[in-house]
Amino acid sequence: MKHRTFFWFILPSATAMLLFIALPIVSVLIQSVHAPHQQVIREVENCNVFGCTTTTVVDQEATRLLREAAPMGRFVGTGIYTDRNHLAISEVGALWTKSEGMGDFFGQLLNLPFYGALAFTLTYTALVTPLAILLGFAVALAVNAIPRLFRGPAIFVSLLPMIVTPLVGALILFWMVDARGILGAAIQSLVGDPTLSIKASTPLMWAMLIVYGIWSTSPFAFVVYYAGLQTVPQDTLESAMIDGATRWQRIRHVIFPHLLPLTTFMALIKIMDNFRVFEPIVSFNAGAHAQSLSYFIYSDLGGETRLLSSAAATSVLTILGVVILLSPVLVRTWRSFGKETA
Amino acid sequence: MSTRLADRRPPAMQAILIGFLALWLVIAAFPFLWTLWGSFKVEGDFFSKADWANALRGPLTRAETGGAFTGAGYHGAWIQESFWRAAINTLIVVVSVVTISLTFGTLGGYALSRSPYRYAFWLLIVALVFRAMPPIALISGYLLPFYQWNLWGHLPTAIIVLVAINQPFTLWMLTSFFRNIPKDLDESAMVDGCSRFQAFRHVIIPVMWPGVITTGLFSFLLAYNDFAVTAMLLDKENQTMIPKIAFFLGTTQTKGNVMFAVAAVVSATAPLFLLVVFFQRQIVSGLTAGAVKG
């Protein structure tokens, strides 16, 4: 295809991505090094019969003009990145020198909002991705074992947790584990503590969010593995049998290698998705116990005072995190592409 | 065809697999059935302090409304809290997003699939990076400019933002789909004197619908399921269903009207169920398209 034609075909799509994905990334970068204007203070001299006093008043008019002239705010450099709500360099330094042992250090570190959010996001990603893939694989094996007639309905039901809106799916689970809901009551009677409330406990909240994550992610793994199992080379399997391979050897040497590329693909997609975990925290109203990076940005943006600069700085750090997560893939693509054209 | 030789399993293993599958199906489906059933009860039954089984028998529902089931939650949500308006907004947003993203995506995906140059490949890689960006991180970049230019709060703004966020995925899917349509098809049309666009219009468009429908389903899901963009960029009058449900949670829990939210949740899930009923095959093929080809 000629460059010119290519340009016209790709133009609408590229423009949309440039305007609403690439430029916002630049915009958050710029915003994160600006802070809102302070109010303009003017000194006024009041003179009366007792002499003159100077008082300071807020010059509303000048403040408004200043805010209109430069809506971004004033330039403050990278100060916001190192403050307590973000990288908290000085706080971390202080912790490092005075804490006793690594355990204590990390325990204290998690109380800093940014590191707490980062820790939850990484824990969530690191647990949900492999567990959901495993569960999905098991379901795929099971669906593959039932007669064809029942597979359609089984696939239908299995798709539901993934298809449902994340906010809604998480709400449905949240209502069930409520202290007055069916699962909440079941858990209470199981541990024999009628006052147990998931909403009040940080570890339980983390566990619930991760359970929701596995519930909603494993259908994707299931579908991909199920499709993969349909294309396992039957001839190879049967010749392996004739050669006397046991059931486990056949799985180990024929089926696993066949499914390996699917696993890499899925892990990549799911790591990207899980890193953005956001809606379940809103649904579970879990902000007090677990914050993800996305939720951290959301809570800065919402509320009475919109902390745009703070949200922008967290956004920049999150985007950096995404790029770091993707970097192995990018480097590999770069290398293999170089080989192809060389 | 009878069971293939290699598919035969020892009976014990078969039993374990079937038992496991049954357990999974219950885990996958039960929450929905439970909530659907509970949405026709009163709050005292669905969230029962005394006994969870009250949600099944519904003694309070009987006492308060006289019947075993009540539509009070639905009435409250749809009429009293005008959930219908949110539903209309969702319809507008979803239809526009799907139409626009598919139009942009087919043009772009076709171009990417037919270009032998390096930049086409790198565009796809950039799209992959964009696909990984958390929408909420981008939103903090929109807010200030949108306020300044008075774009904040309107449906078209949310629509175009959703289209853009949707583009990377749409491009990937449609590019891999167009690659499976043989090049000879449009190239022979061009030999016969068509321009590139004419070849696209008369040769490619008639055969592209299966791929476009599959991609459209996923665009639909993205627009319908979105919370971050619609919650942050729309004002209260223009709210779509999902932010409206989140808004219910903020206000109704204090008024004791959590059943409004339950009814709204069931209402918002119903279209998705229908979607899976009718398009199960396309959804499955779409999910596996990227994976199986590698």
XYZ file of C-alpha atoms in Angstrom:
636
model
C 0.000 0.000 0.000
C 1.325 3.434 -0.916
C 2.309 5.773 1.923
C -0.275 8.305 0.813
C -3.213 5.907 0.780
C -2.063 4.395 4.060
C -2.029 7.849 5.596
C -5.637 8.602 4.615
C -6.886 5.209 5.765
C -5.209 5.396 9.158
C -5.924 9.093 9.721
C -9.216 8.935 11.698
C -7.989 6.187 13.986
C -4.560 7.735 14.493
C -6.046 11.165 15.178
C -8.356 9.756 17.830
C -5.480 7.974 19.539
C -3.186 10.985 19.257
C -5.718 13.431 20.682
C -7.149 11.284 23.452
C -4.336 8.938 24.434
C -0.987 10.466 23.459
C -1.784 14.107 24.264
C -3.345 13.301 27.672
C -0.118 11.528 28.590
C 1.741 14.756 27.781
C -0.944 16.698 29.610
C -0.584 14.695 32.844
C 3.172 15.142 32.628
C 2.799 18.919 32.423
C 0.108 19.036 35.088
C 2.185 17.036 37.499
C 4.861 19.731 37.615
C 2.335 22.501 38.276
C 0.447 23.341 41.449
C -2.646 25.515 41.912
C -2.014 29.245 42.315
C -1.854 30.596 45.786
C -4.124 33.488 46.570
C -2.737 36.899 45.841
C -2.096 38.694 49.105
C -2.013 42.467 49.233
C -0.935 44.649 52.087
C -3.327 47.450 52.907
C -2.489 50.367 55.092
C -5.335 51.554 57.243
C -4.854 54.982 58.732
C -7.020 56.516 61.365
C -6.585 58.903 64.206
C -4.536 56.395 66.202
C -1.968 55.984 63.483
C -1.509 53.566 60.630
C -1.710 49.735 60.665
C -1.001 47.399 57.803
C -3.227 44.383 57.253
C -3.084 41.715 54.628
C -6.138 40.895 52.536
C -6.785 38.423 49.731
C -7.024 40.191 46.423
C -9.899 38.228 44.871
C -9.762 40.065 41.568
C -6.036 39.549 41.063
C -6.339 35.877 42.089
C -9.090 35.326 39.555
C -7.111 37.063 36.818
C -4.042 35.020 37.613
C -6.018 31.760 37.550
C -7.557 32.687 34.238
C -4.277 33.724 32.708
C -2.531 30.498 33.664
C -5.107 27.758 34.375
C -2.378 25.158 34.782
C -1.185 26.828 37.947
C 2.348 27.751 38.857
C 5.366 25.728 37.917
C 6.720 23.809 40.903
C 9.067 21.323 39.272
C 9.139 17.732 40.406
C 8.344 18.602 44.012
C 5.038 16.773 43.976
C 6.704 13.481 43.063
C 8.780 13.457 46.208
C 6.074 14.586 48.650
C 4.489 12.342 51.258
C 1.637 11.236 48.988
C 3.872 9.984 46.207
C 7.446 8.754 46.333
C 7.950 10.229 49.808
C 11.732 10.240 49.485
C 12.477 11.889 52.825
C 9.922 9.762 54.721
C 11.355 6.581 53.223
C 14.848 7.741 54.108
C 13.778 8.395 57.701
C 12.103 5.002 57.913
C 15.191 3.289 56.551
C 17.464 4.761 59.196
C 15.224 4.300 62.224
C 13.348 1.050 61.522
C 14.469 -2.215 63.093
C 14.835 -4.872 60.449
C 13.274 -5.323 57.039
C 9.872 -6.452 58.301
C 9.392 -3.294 60.298
C 10.606 -1.162 57.392
C 8.141 -2.658 54.907
C 5.315 -2.546 57.421
C 5.877 1.177 57.869
C 6.393 1.714 54.162
C 2.921 0.380 53.362
C 1.382 3.117 55.479
C 2.556 5.670 52.941
C -0.343 6.037 50.480
C 1.557 5.571 47.239
C 3.496 2.528 48.403
C 0.340 1.035 49.901
C -1.454 1.387 46.563
C 1.539 0.019 44.681
C 1.775 -2.955 47.047
C -1.881 -3.834 46.642
C -1.775 -3.445 42.858
C 1.284 -5.680 42.566
C -0.058 -8.278 45.006
C -3.358 -8.362 43.162
C -1.649 -8.725 39.777
C 0.808 -11.339 41.010
C -1.857 -13.518 42.645
C -4.860 -13.120 40.354
C -3.010 -13.675 37.056
C -1.561 -17.165 37.759
C -4.479 -18.395 39.890
C -7.059 -17.343 37.301
C -5.036 -19.007 34.539
C -4.833 -22.229 36.584
C -8.546 -22.237 37.385
C -9.378 -21.488 33.766
C -7.186 -24.383 32.660
C -8.923 -26.767 35.063
C -12.351 -25.655 33.847
C -11.251 -26.092 30.235
C -10.101 -29.659 30.973
C -13.422 -30.406 32.676
C -15.576 -28.926 29.910
C -13.514 -30.861 27.392
C -14.365 -34.079 29.264
C -18.157 -33.813 29.063
C -20.315 -34.861 26.100
C -20.565 -32.303 23.301
C -24.260 -31.728 23.937
C -23.610 -30.138 27.349
C -20.626 -28.045 26.327
C -22.625 -25.114 24.913
C -24.556 -24.441 28.141
C -21.410 -24.987 30.231
C -19.541 -22.403 28.155
C -22.474 -20.005 28.445
C -22.483 -20.157 32.242
C -18.705 -19.980 32.434
C -18.612 -16.787 30.371
C -20.927 -14.860 32.695
C -18.439 -13.697 35.363
C -16.239 -12.198 32.653
C -18.949 -10.587 30.519
C -20.685 -8.824 33.405
C -19.733 -5.192 34.068
C -16.856 -5.224 36.601
C -18.541 -2.701 38.857
C -21.773 -4.709 38.788
C -20.159 -8.125 39.185
C -18.170 -6.909 42.170
C -21.320 -5.400 43.699
C -23.188 -8.691 43.359
C -20.415 -10.488 45.244
C -20.144 -7.680 47.759
C -23.830 -7.929 48.658
C -23.467 -11.659 49.145
C -20.513 -11.377 51.531
C -22.178 -8.565 53.445
C -22.589 -9.548 57.116
C -26.322 -9.846 56.371
C -25.861 -11.641 53.029
C -25.810 -15.355 52.341
C -22.041 -15.807 52.004
C -21.286 -13.473 54.875
C -23.604 -15.505 57.106
C -22.027 -18.734 55.867
C -18.524 -17.485 56.670
C -19.643 -16.302 60.103
C -21.086 -19.684 61.008
C -18.047 -21.434 59.524
C -15.579 -19.638 61.779
C -18.099 -19.426 64.613
C -17.816 -15.674 65.018
C -21.170 -13.929 64.520
C -19.595 -10.476 64.583
C -17.122 -11.149 61.779
C -17.379 -8.498 59.105
C -15.352 -8.520 55.924
C -15.811 -4.791 55.532
C -13.950 -4.138 58.782
C -10.861 -6.233 58.190
C -8.000 -5.343 55.859
C -6.724 -8.911 55.192
C -10.270 -10.170 54.503
C -10.903 -7.250 52.180
C -7.723 -8.016 50.232
C -8.732 -11.672 50.070
C -12.236 -10.793 48.831
C -10.875 -8.504 46.118
C -8.510 -11.240 44.974
C -11.318 -13.819 44.987
C -13.397 -11.452 42.880
C -10.432 -11.006 40.540
C -10.028 -14.747 40.056
C -13.768 -15.241 39.601
C -13.983 -12.589 36.912
C -10.707 -13.346 35.090
C -10.653 -17.127 34.868
C -13.391 -17.371 32.166
C -11.003 -15.703 29.720
C -8.322 -18.277 30.480
C -10.933 -20.998 30.207
C -12.079 -19.924 26.749
C -8.555 -19.606 25.405
C -7.454 -22.979 26.800
C -10.651 -24.654 25.662
C -10.040 -23.456 22.109
C -6.416 -24.574 22.429
C -7.473 -28.068 23.538
C -9.606 -28.440 20.408
C -6.525 -28.028 18.241
C -4.192 -30.392 20.111
C -2.636 -32.590 17.391
C -4.515 -35.886 17.797
C -2.089 -37.830 15.635
C 0.816 -36.956 17.883
C -1.217 -37.955 20.940
C -2.166 -41.303 19.466
C 1.310 -42.121 18.240
C 2.618 -41.245 21.699
C 0.102 -43.736 23.120
C 1.214 -46.437 20.730
C 4.795 -45.743 21.764
C 3.710 -46.495 25.299
C 3.598 -42.995 26.775
C 1.581 -42.818 29.980
C -1.265 -40.389 30.397
C 0.950 -37.933 32.328
C 3.753 -38.182 29.760
C 1.294 -37.367 26.991
C 0.066 -34.310 28.897
C 3.608 -33.277 29.767
C 5.142 -33.658 26.316
C 2.298 -33.037 23.874
C -0.439 -30.947 25.464
C 1.684 -28.564 27.576
C 4.021 -27.524 24.732
C 0.953 -26.959 22.560
C -0.642 -24.666 25.147
C 2.501 -22.775 26.167
C 2.247 -19.920 23.619
C -1.376 -19.378 24.668
C -0.268 -19.051 28.273
C 2.288 -16.358 27.453
C -0.276 -14.415 25.441
C -2.852 -14.655 28.200
C -0.441 -13.744 30.956
C 0.521 -10.603 29.018
C -3.099 -9.489 28.509
C -4.093 -10.290 32.068
C -1.097 -8.598 33.678
C -2.037 -5.431 31.778
C -5.669 -5.714 32.877
C -5.043 -6.646 36.487
C -2.561 -3.820 36.907
C -5.441 -1.416 36.261
C -7.701 -2.972 38.912
C -10.146 -0.289 39.912
C -13.900 -0.964 39.828
C -14.028 -3.729 42.480
C -12.503 -1.341 45.011
C -15.280 1.152 44.283
C -17.932 -1.573 44.554
C -16.534 -3.058 47.740
C -16.178 0.417 49.184
C -12.731 -0.809 50.144
C -10.801 2.450 49.864
C -9.985 2.422 53.567
C -8.389 -1.043 53.421
C -7.049 -1.482 49.934
C -6.147 1.104 47.332
C -4.885 0.363 43.872
C -2.980 2.880 41.799
C -6.073 3.536 39.671
C -8.240 3.990 42.736
C -5.663 6.347 44.217
C -5.964 8.568 41.118
C -9.754 8.296 41.221
C -9.979 9.393 44.840
C -7.710 12.361 44.107
C -9.884 13.390 41.165
C -13.196 12.971 42.946
C -14.314 14.589 46.120
C -14.732 18.239 46.976
C -11.272 19.442 46.097
C -9.990 18.021 42.877
C -6.317 17.383 43.467
C -5.381 17.523 39.805
C -1.627 17.822 40.286
C -1.485 14.981 42.747
C -3.614 12.789 40.460
C -1.406 13.726 37.527
C 1.754 12.737 39.376
C 0.269 9.353 40.337
C -0.864 8.911 36.725
C 2.647 9.519 35.452
C 4.033 6.988 37.948
C 1.344 4.472 36.934
C 2.092 4.936 33.241
C 5.777 4.358 34.024
C 4.757 1.177 35.839
C 2.842 -0.039 32.784
C 5.820 0.644 30.538
C 8.122 -1.242 32.937
C 5.709 -4.202 32.971
C 5.561 -4.223 29.177
C 9.275 -3.669 28.640
C 10.215 -7.391 28.346
C 7.675 -7.760 25.540
C 8.800 -4.574 23.847
C 12.469 -5.523 24.017
C 11.731 -8.986 22.650
C 9.675 -7.553 19.790
C 12.438 -5.089 19.017
C 15.026 -7.879 18.838
C 12.975 -10.335 16.806
C 11.945 -7.581 14.424
C 15.563 -6.619 13.961
C 16.386 -10.215 13.096
C 13.559 -10.485 10.597
C 14.641 -7.481 8.587
C 18.401 -7.986 8.939
C -17.996 -39.681 15.729
C -17.283 -41.772 18.779
C -14.840 -40.700 21.459
C -11.322 -40.530 20.181
C -8.883 -43.044 21.522
C -6.701 -40.466 23.242
C -9.725 -38.850 24.869
C -10.616 -41.837 26.997
C -10.130 -41.287 30.687
C -10.224 -43.542 33.712
C -13.704 -43.348 35.302
C -12.373 -41.922 38.585
C -10.767 -39.027 36.779
C -13.900 -38.425 34.731
C -15.924 -38.273 37.961
C -13.516 -35.780 39.540
C -13.626 -33.577 36.446
C -17.421 -33.580 36.329
C -17.688 -32.850 40.042
C -15.249 -29.970 39.679
C -17.135 -28.620 36.685
C -20.433 -28.717 38.568
C -18.826 -26.785 41.426
C -17.453 -24.171 39.040
C -20.781 -23.738 37.265
C -22.461 -23.095 40.615
C -19.781 -20.550 41.543
C -20.170 -18.842 38.166
C -23.951 -18.730 38.006
C -25.229 -18.695 41.570
C -24.431 -15.027 42.385
C -26.547 -13.922 39.428
C -29.500 -16.160 40.225
C -29.363 -15.144 43.884
C -29.358 -11.435 43.075
C -32.113 -11.811 40.476
C -34.281 -13.616 43.030
C -33.420 -11.162 45.791
C -34.214 -8.118 43.675
C -37.914 -8.982 44.018
C -37.752 -8.975 47.814
C -37.639 -6.146 50.330
C -34.365 -5.071 51.903
C -35.147 -6.753 55.231
C -35.265 -10.098 53.465
C -32.411 -9.770 50.980
C -30.145 -8.447 53.728
C -31.569 -10.383 56.619
C -29.992 -9.980 60.034
C -31.967 -12.884 61.468
C -31.575 -15.694 58.972
C -30.152 -15.825 55.455
C -32.971 -18.154 54.392
C -35.396 -15.246 54.769
C -34.221 -14.161 51.345
C -35.713 -17.377 49.966
C -38.954 -17.446 51.908
C -39.421 -13.700 52.171
C -41.520 -13.295 55.337
C -40.959 -9.540 55.467
C -41.806 -9.162 51.784
C -45.099 -10.879 52.497
C -45.712 -8.744 55.566
C -44.831 -5.440 53.918
C -46.291 -5.864 50.468
C -48.766 -8.731 50.732
C -47.150 -10.776 47.958
C -44.195 -13.141 47.763
C -42.496 -10.874 45.258
C -42.381 -7.132 44.912
C -41.377 -4.848 42.090
C -40.795 -1.948 44.491
C -37.043 -1.906 43.857
C -37.570 -1.665 40.102
C -40.251 0.984 40.453
C -38.018 3.002 42.759
C -34.994 2.778 40.508
C -36.597 3.199 37.091
C -39.359 5.722 37.857
C -38.524 7.455 41.132
C -34.791 7.817 40.524
C -35.194 8.031 36.722
C -32.931 5.151 35.852
C -34.679 5.169 32.459
C -32.819 8.341 31.590
C -29.512 6.661 32.376
C -30.588 3.720 30.215
C -31.283 6.047 27.273
C -27.908 7.739 27.767
C -26.213 4.350 27.814
C -28.003 3.410 24.592
C -26.814 6.622 22.898
C -23.247 6.204 24.125
C -22.989 2.522 23.238
C -24.484 2.810 19.741
C -22.302 5.808 18.868
C -19.127 4.288 20.275
C -19.616 1.019 18.416
C -20.447 2.721 15.115
C -17.601 5.228 15.223
C -14.957 2.814 16.488
C -15.821 0.266 13.851
C -15.706 2.871 11.088
C -12.307 4.162 12.211
C -11.102 0.666 13.046
C -11.976 -0.997 9.731
C -10.228 1.748 7.750
C -7.157 1.691 9.980
C -7.063 -2.083 10.403
C -7.330 -2.599 6.649
C -4.475 -0.182 6.015
C -2.293 -1.829 8.675
C -2.960 -5.294 7.273
C -1.979 -4.275 3.751
C 1.089 -2.159 4.471
C 4.433 -3.956 4.189
C 6.341 -1.104 5.802
C 8.020 -0.982 9.168
C 5.939 1.922 10.476
C 2.755 -0.163 10.249
C 4.322 -2.676 12.609
C 5.460 0.004 15.056
C 2.031 1.621 14.992
C 0.614 -1.677 16.214
C 3.204 -1.856 18.986
C 2.379 1.709 20.055
C -1.283 0.711 20.046
C -0.433 -2.202 22.338
C 1.237 0.167 24.794
C -1.789 2.474 24.598
C -4.055 -0.505 25.219
C -2.261 -1.082 28.530
C -2.766 2.494 29.771
C -5.199 2.690 32.682
C -8.111 4.889 31.470
C -8.228 6.732 34.781
C -4.618 7.866 34.316
C -5.609 9.419 30.982
C -8.701 11.006 32.503
C -6.634 13.090 34.878
C -5.105 14.521 31.720
C -8.489 15.389 30.192
C -10.166 17.137 33.093
C -8.411 20.496 33.039
C -8.560 21.085 29.259
C -12.165 19.899 29.138
C -13.148 22.345 31.884
C -11.336 25.160 30.125
C -13.012 24.501 26.786
C -16.414 23.729 28.296
C -16.381 20.209 26.933
C -16.868 18.527 30.290
C -20.149 16.832 31.086
C -21.555 16.242 27.613
C -22.294 12.884 26.005
C -20.294 13.520 22.783
C -17.149 14.110 24.856
C -17.488 10.785 26.632
C -18.276 9.087 23.320
C -15.194 10.329 21.499
C -12.972 9.525 24.488
C -14.359 5.989 24.622
C -13.835 5.628 20.867
C -10.199 6.623 21.269
C -9.615 4.303 24.224
C -11.251 1.556 22.182
C -9.098 2.092 19.084
C -5.979 0.098 20.047
C -7.962 -3.069 20.682
C -10.174 -2.584 17.609
C -7.124 -2.025 15.422
C -5.420 -5.185 16.680
C -8.456 -7.359 16.158
C -9.394 -6.021 12.759
C -5.808 -6.055 11.476
C -5.458 -9.742 12.308
C -8.846 -10.345 10.732
C -8.059 -8.492 7.501
C -4.750 -10.376 7.228
C -6.835 -13.530 6.787
C -8.626 -12.063 3.798
C -6.378 -12.912 0.840
C -4.526 -9.945 -0.630
C -5.232 -11.166 -4.146
C -8.875 -10.263 -3.719
C -8.423 -6.501 -3.501
C -5.238 -6.440 -5.546
C -6.921 -8.038 -8.549
C -9.678 -5.446 -8.259
C -6.979 -2.772 -8.409
C -5.449 -4.383 -11.462
C -8.883 -4.071 -13.021
C -8.690 -0.327 -12.485
C -10.202 0.265 -9.041
C -8.582 2.758 -6.738
C -7.553 1.458 -3.286
C -10.675 2.887 -1.730
C -12.935 1.458 -4.431
C -11.338 -1.942 -3.946
C -11.955 -1.635 -0.214
C -15.539 -0.591 -0.777
C -16.592 -3.089 -3.392
C -14.443 -6.102 -2.572
C -13.477 -5.996 1.097
C -16.592 -4.521 2.699
C -18.898 -7.313 1.461
C -16.707 -10.014 3.031
C -15.631 -8.308 6.238
C -18.826 -8.598 8.306
C -18.016 -11.644 10.463
C -14.856 -9.985 11.777
C -16.545 -6.626 12.167
C -19.422 -8.119 14.143
C -17.043 -9.911 16.495
C -14.994 -6.758 17.032
C -18.204 -4.763 17.462
C -19.267 -7.042 20.298
C -16.114 -6.226 22.193
C -16.471 -2.501 21.494
C -19.976 -2.795 22.857
C -18.736 -4.494 26.008
C -16.045 -1.868 26.560
C -18.467 1.034 26.164
C -21.231 -0.612 28.165
C -18.998 -1.759 31.022
C -17.003 1.429 31.331
C -17.092 3.152 34.662
C -13.990 5.353 34.813
C -14.648 7.539 31.757
C -18.398 7.944 32.146
C -18.191 8.553 35.886
C -15.541 11.250 35.614
C -16.525 12.998 32.370
C -20.333 13.161 32.508
C -22.413 15.475 34.668
C -25.399 14.226 36.612
C -28.039 14.758 33.910
C -26.019 12.842 31.354
C -25.039 9.929 33.570
C -25.077 6.470 32.035
C -26.218 3.348 33.859
C -23.002 2.189 35.511
C -22.055 5.517 37.162
C -25.714 5.880 38.116
C -25.529 2.584 40.005
C -22.390 3.770 41.791
C -24.241 6.991 42.584
C -27.174 4.977 44.032
C -24.753 3.364 46.439
C -23.614 6.721 47.722
C -27.110 8.044 48.364
C -29.461 5.128 48.853
C -27.608 3.287 51.562
C -28.430 6.108 53.948
C -32.083 6.157 52.940
C -32.361 2.399 53.274
C -33.109 2.028 49.589
C -30.292 -0.294 48.664
C -32.896 -2.385 46.805
C -32.971 0.350 44.135
C -29.345 -0.436 43.446
C -30.035 -4.176 43.427
C -32.850 -3.700 40.897
C -30.652 -1.408 38.796
C -27.847 -3.977 38.862
C -30.174 -6.704 37.620
C -31.515 -4.373 34.919
C -28.008 -3.516 33.742
C -26.967 -7.177 33.634
C -29.928 -8.378 31.580
C -28.734 -6.991 28.206
C -25.352 -8.655 28.735
C -27.049 -12.018 29.289
C -28.970 -11.620 26.044
C -25.742 -10.694 24.297
C -24.095 -13.927 25.407
C -27.189 -15.945 24.497
C -27.194 -14.676 20.931
C -23.497 -14.148 20.267
C -21.768 -16.822 22.338
C -19.978 -18.261 19.315
C -18.662 -14.864 18.129
C -17.495 -13.937 21.630
C -15.611 -17.193 22.009
C -14.037 -16.888 18.568
C -13.100 -13.258 19.256
C -11.434 -14.131 22.557
C -9.412 -16.880 20.980
C -8.614 -15.145 17.682
C -5.489 -13.412 18.936
C -4.391 -16.289 21.111
C -4.605 -19.318 18.908
C -2.862 -17.680 15.996
C -0.132 -16.514 18.365
